[in-house]
PDB file of C-alpha atoms and ligand atoms in Angstrom:
ATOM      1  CA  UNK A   1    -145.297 -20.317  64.584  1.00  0.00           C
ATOM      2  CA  UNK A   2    -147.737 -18.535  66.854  1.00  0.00           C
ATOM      3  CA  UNK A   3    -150.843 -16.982  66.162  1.00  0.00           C
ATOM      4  CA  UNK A   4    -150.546 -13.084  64.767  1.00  0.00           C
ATOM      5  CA  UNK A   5    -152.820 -10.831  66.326  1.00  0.00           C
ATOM      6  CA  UNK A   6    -155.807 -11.427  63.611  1.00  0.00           C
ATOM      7  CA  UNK A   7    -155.355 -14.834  63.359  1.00  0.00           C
ATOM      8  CA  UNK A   8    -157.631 -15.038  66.253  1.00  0.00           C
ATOM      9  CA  UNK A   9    -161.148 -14.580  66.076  1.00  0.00           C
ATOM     10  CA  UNK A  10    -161.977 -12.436  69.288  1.00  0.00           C
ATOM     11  CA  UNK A  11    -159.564  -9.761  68.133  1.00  0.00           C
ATOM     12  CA  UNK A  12    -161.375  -9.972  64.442  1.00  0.00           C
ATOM     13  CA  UNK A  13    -164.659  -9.445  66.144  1.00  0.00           C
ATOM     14  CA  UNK A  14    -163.629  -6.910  67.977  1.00  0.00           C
ATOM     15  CA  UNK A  15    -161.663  -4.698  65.572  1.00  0.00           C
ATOM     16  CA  UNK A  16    -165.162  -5.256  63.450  1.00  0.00           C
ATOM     17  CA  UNK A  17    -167.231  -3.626  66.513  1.00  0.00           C
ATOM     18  CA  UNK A  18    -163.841  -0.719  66.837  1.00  0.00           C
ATOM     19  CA  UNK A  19    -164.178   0.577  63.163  1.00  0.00           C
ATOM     20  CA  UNK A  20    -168.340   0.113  62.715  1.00  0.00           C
ATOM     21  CA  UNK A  21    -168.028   3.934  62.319  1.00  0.00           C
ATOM     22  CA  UNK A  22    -165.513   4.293  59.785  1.00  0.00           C
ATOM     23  CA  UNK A  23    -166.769   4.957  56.476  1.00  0.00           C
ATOM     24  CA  UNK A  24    -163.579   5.494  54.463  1.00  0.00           C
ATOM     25  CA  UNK A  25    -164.480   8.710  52.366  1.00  0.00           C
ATOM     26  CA  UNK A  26    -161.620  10.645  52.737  1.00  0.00           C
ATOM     27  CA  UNK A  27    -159.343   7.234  51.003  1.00  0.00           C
ATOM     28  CA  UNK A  28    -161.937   6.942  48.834  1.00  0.00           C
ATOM     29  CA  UNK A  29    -161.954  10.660  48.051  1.00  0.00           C
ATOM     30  CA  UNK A  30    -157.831  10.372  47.884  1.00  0.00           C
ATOM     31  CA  UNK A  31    -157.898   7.173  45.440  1.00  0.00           C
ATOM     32  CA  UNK A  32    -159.876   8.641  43.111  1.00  0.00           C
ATOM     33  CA  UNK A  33    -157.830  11.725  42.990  1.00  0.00           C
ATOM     34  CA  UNK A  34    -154.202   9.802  42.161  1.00  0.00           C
ATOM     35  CA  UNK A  35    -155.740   6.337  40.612  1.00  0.00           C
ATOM     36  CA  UNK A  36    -156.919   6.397  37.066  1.00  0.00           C
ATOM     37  CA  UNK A  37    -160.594   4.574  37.087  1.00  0.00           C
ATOM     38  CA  UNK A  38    -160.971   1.464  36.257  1.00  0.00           C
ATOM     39  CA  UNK A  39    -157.488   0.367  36.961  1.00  0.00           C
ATOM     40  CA  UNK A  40    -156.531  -3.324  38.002  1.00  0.00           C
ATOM     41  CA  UNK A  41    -155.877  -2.788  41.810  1.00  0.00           C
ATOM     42  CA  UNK A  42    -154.546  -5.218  44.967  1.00  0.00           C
ATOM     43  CA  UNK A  43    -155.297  -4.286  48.192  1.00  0.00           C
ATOM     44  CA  UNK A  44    -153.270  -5.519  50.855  1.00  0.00           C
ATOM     45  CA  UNK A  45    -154.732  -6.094  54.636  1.00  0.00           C
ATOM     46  CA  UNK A  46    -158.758  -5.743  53.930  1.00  0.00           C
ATOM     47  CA  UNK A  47    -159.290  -6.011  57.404  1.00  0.00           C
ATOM     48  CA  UNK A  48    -163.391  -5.820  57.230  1.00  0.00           C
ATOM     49  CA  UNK A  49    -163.207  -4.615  53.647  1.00  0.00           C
ATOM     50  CA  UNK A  50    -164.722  -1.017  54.032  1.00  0.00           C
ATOM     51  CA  UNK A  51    -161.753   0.604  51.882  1.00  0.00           C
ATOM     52  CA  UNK A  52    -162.644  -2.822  49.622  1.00  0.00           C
ATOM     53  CA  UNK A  53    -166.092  -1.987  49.628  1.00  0.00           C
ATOM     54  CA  UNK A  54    -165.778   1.530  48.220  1.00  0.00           C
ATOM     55  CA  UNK A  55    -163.163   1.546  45.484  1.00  0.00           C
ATOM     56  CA  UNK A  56    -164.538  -1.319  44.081  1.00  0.00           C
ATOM     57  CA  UNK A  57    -167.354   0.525  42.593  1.00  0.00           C
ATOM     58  CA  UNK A  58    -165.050   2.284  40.079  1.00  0.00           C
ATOM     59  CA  UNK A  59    -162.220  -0.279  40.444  1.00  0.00           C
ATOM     60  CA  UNK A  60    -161.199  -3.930  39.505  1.00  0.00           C
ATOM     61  CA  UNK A  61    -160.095  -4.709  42.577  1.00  0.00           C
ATOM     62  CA  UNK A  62    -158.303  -8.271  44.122  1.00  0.00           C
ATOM     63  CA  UNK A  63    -158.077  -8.056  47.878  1.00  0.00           C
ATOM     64  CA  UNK A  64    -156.111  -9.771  50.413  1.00  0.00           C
ATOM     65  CA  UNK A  65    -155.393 -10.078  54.177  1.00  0.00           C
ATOM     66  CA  UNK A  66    -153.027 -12.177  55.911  1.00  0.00           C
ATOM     67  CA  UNK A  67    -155.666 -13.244  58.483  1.00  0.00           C
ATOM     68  CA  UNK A  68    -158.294 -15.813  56.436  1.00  0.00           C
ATOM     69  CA  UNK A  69    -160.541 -14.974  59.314  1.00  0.00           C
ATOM     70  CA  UNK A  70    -161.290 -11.676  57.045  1.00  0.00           C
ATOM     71  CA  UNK A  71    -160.472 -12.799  54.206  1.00  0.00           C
ATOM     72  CA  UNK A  72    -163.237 -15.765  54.834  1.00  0.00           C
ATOM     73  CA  UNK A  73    -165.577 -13.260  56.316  1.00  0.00           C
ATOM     74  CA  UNK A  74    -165.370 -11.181  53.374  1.00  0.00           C
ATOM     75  CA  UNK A  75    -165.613 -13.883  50.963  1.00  0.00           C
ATOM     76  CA  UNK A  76    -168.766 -15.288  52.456  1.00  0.00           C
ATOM     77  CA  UNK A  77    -170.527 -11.910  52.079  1.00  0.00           C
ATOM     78  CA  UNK A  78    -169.281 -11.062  48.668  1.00  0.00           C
ATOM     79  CA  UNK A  79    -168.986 -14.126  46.981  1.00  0.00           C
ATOM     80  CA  UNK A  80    -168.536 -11.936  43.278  1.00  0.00           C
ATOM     81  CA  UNK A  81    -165.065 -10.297  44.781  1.00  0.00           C
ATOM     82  CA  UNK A  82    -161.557 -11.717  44.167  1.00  0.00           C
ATOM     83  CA  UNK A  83    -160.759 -12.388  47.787  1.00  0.00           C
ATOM     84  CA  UNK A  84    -156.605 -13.863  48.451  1.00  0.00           C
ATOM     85  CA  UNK A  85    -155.127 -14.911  51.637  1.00  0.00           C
ATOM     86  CA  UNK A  86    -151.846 -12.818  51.610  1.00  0.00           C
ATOM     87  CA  UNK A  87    -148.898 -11.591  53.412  1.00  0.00           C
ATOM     88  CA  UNK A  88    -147.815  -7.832  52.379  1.00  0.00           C
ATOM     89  CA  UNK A  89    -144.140  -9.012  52.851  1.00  0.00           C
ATOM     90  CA  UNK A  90    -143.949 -11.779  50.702  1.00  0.00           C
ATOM     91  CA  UNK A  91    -147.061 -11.640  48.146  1.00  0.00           C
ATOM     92  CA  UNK A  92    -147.505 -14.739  46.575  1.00  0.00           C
ATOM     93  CA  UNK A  93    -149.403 -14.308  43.580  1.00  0.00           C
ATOM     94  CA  UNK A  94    -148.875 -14.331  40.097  1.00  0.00           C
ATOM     95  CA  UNK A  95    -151.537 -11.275  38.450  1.00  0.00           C
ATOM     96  CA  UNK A  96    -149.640  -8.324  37.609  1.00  0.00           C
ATOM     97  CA  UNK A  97    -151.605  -4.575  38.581  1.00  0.00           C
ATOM     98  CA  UNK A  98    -151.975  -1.349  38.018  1.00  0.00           C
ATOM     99  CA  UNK A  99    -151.988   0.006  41.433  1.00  0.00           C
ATOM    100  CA  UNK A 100    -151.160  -1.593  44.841  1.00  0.00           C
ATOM    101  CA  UNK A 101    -152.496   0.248  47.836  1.00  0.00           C
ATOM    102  CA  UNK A 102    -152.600  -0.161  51.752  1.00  0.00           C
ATOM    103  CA  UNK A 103    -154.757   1.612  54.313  1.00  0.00           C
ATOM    104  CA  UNK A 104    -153.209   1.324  57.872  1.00  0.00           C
ATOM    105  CA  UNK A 105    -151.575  -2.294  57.063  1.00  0.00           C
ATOM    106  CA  UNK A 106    -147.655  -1.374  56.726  1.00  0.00           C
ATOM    107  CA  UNK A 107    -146.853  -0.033  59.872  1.00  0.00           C
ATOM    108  CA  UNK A 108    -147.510  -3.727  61.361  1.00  0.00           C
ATOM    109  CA  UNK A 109    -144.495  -4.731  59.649  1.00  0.00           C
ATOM    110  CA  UNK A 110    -141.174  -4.506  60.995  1.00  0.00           C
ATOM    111  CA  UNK A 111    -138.588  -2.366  58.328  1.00  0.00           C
ATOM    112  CA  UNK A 112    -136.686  -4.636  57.027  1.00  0.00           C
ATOM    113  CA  UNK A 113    -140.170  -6.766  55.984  1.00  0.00           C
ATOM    114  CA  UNK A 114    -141.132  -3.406  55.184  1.00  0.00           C
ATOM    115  CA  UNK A 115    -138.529  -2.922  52.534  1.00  0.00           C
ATOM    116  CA  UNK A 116    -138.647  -6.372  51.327  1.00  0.00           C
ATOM    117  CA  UNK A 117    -142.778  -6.101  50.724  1.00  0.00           C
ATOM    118  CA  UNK A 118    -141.781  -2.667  48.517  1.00  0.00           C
ATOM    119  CA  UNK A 119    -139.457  -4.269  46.512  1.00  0.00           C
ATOM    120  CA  UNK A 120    -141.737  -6.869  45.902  1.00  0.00           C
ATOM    121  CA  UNK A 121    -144.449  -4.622  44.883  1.00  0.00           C
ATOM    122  CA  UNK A 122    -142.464  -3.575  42.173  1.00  0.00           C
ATOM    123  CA  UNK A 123    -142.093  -7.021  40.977  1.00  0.00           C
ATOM    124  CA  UNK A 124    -146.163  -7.582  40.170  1.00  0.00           C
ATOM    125  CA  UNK A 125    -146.568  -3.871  39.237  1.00  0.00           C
ATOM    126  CA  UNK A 126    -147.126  -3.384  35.732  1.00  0.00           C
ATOM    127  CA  UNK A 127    -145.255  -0.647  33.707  1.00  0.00           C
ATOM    128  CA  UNK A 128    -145.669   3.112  35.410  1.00  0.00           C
ATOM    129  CA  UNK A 129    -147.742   1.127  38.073  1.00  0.00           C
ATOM    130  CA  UNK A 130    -148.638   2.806  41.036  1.00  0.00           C
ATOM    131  CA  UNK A 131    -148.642   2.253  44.651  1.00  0.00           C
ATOM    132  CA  UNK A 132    -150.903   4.229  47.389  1.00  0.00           C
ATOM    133  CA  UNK A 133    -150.353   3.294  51.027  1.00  0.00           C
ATOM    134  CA  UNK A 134    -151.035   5.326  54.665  1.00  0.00           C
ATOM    135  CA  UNK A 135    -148.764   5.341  57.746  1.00  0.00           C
ATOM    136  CA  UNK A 136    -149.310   6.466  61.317  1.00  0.00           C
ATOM    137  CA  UNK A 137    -146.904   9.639  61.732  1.00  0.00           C
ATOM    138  CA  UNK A 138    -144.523   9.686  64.428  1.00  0.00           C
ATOM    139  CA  UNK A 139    -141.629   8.007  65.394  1.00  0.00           C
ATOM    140  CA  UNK A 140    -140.232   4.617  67.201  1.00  0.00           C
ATOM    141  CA  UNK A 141    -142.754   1.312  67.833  1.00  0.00           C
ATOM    142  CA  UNK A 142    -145.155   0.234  70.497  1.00  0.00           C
ATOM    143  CA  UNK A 143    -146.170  -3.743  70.096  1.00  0.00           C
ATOM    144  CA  UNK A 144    -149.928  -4.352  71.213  1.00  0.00           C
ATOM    145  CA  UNK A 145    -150.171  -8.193  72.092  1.00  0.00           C
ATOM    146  CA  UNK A 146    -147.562  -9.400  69.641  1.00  0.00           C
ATOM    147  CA  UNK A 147    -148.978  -6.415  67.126  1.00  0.00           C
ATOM    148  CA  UNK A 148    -146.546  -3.921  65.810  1.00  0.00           C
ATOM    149  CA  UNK A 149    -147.126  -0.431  65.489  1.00  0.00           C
ATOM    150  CA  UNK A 150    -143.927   1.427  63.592  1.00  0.00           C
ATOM    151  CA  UNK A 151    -144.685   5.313  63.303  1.00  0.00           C
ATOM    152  CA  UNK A 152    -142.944   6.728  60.169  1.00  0.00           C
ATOM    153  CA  UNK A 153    -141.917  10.425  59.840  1.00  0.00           C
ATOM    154  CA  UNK A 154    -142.479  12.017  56.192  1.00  0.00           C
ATOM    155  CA  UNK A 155    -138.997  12.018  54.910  1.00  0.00           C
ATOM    156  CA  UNK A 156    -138.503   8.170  55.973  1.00  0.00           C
ATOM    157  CA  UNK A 157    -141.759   7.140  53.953  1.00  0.00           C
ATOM    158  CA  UNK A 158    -140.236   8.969  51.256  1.00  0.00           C
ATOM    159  CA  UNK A 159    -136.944   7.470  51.609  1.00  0.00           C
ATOM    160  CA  UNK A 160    -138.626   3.929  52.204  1.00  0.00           C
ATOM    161  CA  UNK A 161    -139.881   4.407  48.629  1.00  0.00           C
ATOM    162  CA  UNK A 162    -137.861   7.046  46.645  1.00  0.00           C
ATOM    163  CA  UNK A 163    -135.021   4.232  45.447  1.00  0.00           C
ATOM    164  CA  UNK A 164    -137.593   2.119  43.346  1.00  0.00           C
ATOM    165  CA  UNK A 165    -140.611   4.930  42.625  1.00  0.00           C
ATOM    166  CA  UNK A 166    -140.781   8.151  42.164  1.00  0.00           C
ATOM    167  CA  UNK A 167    -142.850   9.725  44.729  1.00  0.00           C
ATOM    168  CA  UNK A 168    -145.834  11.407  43.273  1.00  0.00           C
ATOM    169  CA  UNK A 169    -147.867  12.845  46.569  1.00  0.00           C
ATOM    170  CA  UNK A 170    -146.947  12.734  49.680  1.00  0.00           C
ATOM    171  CA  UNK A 171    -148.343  14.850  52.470  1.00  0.00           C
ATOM    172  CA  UNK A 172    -149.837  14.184  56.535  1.00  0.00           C
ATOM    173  CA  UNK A 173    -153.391  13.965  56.899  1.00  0.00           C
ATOM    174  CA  UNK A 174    -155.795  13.823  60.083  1.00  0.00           C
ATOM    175  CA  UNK A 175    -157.296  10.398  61.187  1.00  0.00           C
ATOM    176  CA  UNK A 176    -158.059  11.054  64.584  1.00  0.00           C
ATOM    177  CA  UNK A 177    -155.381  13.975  65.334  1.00  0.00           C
ATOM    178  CA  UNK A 178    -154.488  16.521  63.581  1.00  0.00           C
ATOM    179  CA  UNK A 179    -150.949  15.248  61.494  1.00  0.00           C
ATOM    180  CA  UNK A 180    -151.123  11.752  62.592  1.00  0.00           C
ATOM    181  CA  UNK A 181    -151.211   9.817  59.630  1.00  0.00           C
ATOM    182  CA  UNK A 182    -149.051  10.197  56.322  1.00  0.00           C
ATOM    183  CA  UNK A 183    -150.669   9.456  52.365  1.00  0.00           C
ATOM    184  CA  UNK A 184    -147.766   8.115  49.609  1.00  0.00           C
ATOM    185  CA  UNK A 185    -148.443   7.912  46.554  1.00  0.00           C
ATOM    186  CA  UNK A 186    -145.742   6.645  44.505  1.00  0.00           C
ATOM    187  CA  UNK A 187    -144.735   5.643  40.285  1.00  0.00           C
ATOM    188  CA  UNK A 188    -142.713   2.928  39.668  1.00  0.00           C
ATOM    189  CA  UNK A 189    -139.556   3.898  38.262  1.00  0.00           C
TER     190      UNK A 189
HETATM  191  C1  SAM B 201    -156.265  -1.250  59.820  1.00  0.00           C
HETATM  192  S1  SAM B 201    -156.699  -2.802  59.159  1.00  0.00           S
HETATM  193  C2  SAM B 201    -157.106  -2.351  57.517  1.00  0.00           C
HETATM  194  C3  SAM B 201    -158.491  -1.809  57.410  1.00  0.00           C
HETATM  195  C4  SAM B 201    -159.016  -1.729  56.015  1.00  0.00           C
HETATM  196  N1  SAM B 201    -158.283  -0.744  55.230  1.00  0.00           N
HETATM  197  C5  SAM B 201    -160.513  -1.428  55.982  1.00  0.00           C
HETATM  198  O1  SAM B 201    -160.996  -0.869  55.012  1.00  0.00           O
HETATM  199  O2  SAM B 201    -161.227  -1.793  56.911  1.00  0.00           O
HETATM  200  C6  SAM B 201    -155.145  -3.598  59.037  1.00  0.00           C
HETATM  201  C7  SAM B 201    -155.195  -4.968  58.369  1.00  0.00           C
HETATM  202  O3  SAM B 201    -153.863  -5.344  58.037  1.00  0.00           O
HETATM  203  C8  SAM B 201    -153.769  -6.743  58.094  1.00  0.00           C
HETATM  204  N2  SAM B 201    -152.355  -7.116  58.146  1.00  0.00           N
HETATM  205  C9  SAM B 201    -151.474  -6.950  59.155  1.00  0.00           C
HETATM  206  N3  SAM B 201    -150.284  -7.468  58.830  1.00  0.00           N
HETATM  207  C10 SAM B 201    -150.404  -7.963  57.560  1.00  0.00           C
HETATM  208  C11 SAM B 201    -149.534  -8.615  56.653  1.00  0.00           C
HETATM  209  N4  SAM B 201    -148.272  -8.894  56.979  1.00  0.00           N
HETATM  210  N5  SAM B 201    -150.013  -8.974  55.457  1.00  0.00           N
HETATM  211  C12 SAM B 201    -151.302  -8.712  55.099  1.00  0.00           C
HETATM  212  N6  SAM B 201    -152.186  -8.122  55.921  1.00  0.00           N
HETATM  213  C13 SAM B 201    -151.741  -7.732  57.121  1.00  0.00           C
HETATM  214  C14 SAM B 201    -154.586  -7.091  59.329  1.00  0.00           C
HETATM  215  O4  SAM B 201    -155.019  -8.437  59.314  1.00  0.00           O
HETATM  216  C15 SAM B 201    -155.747  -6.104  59.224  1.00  0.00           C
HETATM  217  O5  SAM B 201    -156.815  -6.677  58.541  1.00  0.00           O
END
């Protein structure tokens, strides 16, 4: 199998230098409103671990990336933080958790892996678990050197979700534009 886009280490380095700005408030801001504290959380695709960074100060948090380039890289600077190698489709891991949630990570997965990593988050959600997870808004797919962007409008989030969860929030937010992003959060039924 090929290399996926942060498999390598010049795109790593360089999506480091990209997002040196961001400083995740407004997630941060959102988890707290919609996650109890202190609940057992997974985060899937830490990329450089700002989102990580933050809601572990109130939250027992496990986090994962496909790419061990940041998972490594995190590891190495936070040695005290459960760090996994892990793909969002299939997640191989046997903790159970309160609350899975993605910043920015599922739109790089084509639907039907998509649908496949939802079910499975149902599978190591514990009872009236939760899920929170952001999508770019829009529609159709634009692949960036083999990375996949799928745009989601607001009723095929909900629809993506509304068969095992019951949808709890869901609304369009401003990342860079106004609208272009969308914020689930979702129960398990
Ligand atoms: C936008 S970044 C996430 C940024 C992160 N929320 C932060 O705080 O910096 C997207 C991440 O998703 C990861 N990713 C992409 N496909 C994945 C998959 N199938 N499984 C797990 N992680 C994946 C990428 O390696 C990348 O780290």
């Amino acid at each position: 199998m090929s290399e996926s886009f942060f498999e390598k280490e010049d795109n790593v380095k360089q999506y480091f230098e990209m997002t040196a700005d961001y400083d995740g408030r407004w997630f941060l801001e959102q988890f707290k409103r919609f996650i109890p504290a202190g609940s057992q959380c997974l985060e899937l695709g830490i990329g450089p671990g700002k989102d990580l960074d933050n809601i572990r100060q109130t939250y027992e948090v496990t986090g994962s990336d496909y790419s061990f380039i940041f998972a490594e890289l995190y590891k190495r600077s936070h040695p005290e933080v459960k760090i996994k190698v892990l793909d969002a489709v299939t997640i191989k891991i046997k903790t159970t958790f309160d609350c899975i949630y993605t910043n920015k990570v599922l739109h790089h997965l084509p639907v039907a892996e998509l649908e496949q990593s939802i079910k499975r988050q149902t599978e190591i959600l514990n009872e009236n678990g939760l899920v929170l997870h952001t999508f770019w808004k829009g529609t159709g797919q634009e692949n960036y050197e083999g990375m996949l962007f799928h745009y989601y409008e607001t009723d095929e989030v909900k629809a993506l979700f509304e068969k095992q969860f019951n949808i709890v929030h869901i609304s369009t937010y401003k990342e860079f534009k106004e609208d272009d992003s969308i914020l689930v959060v979702a129960q398990k039924k």
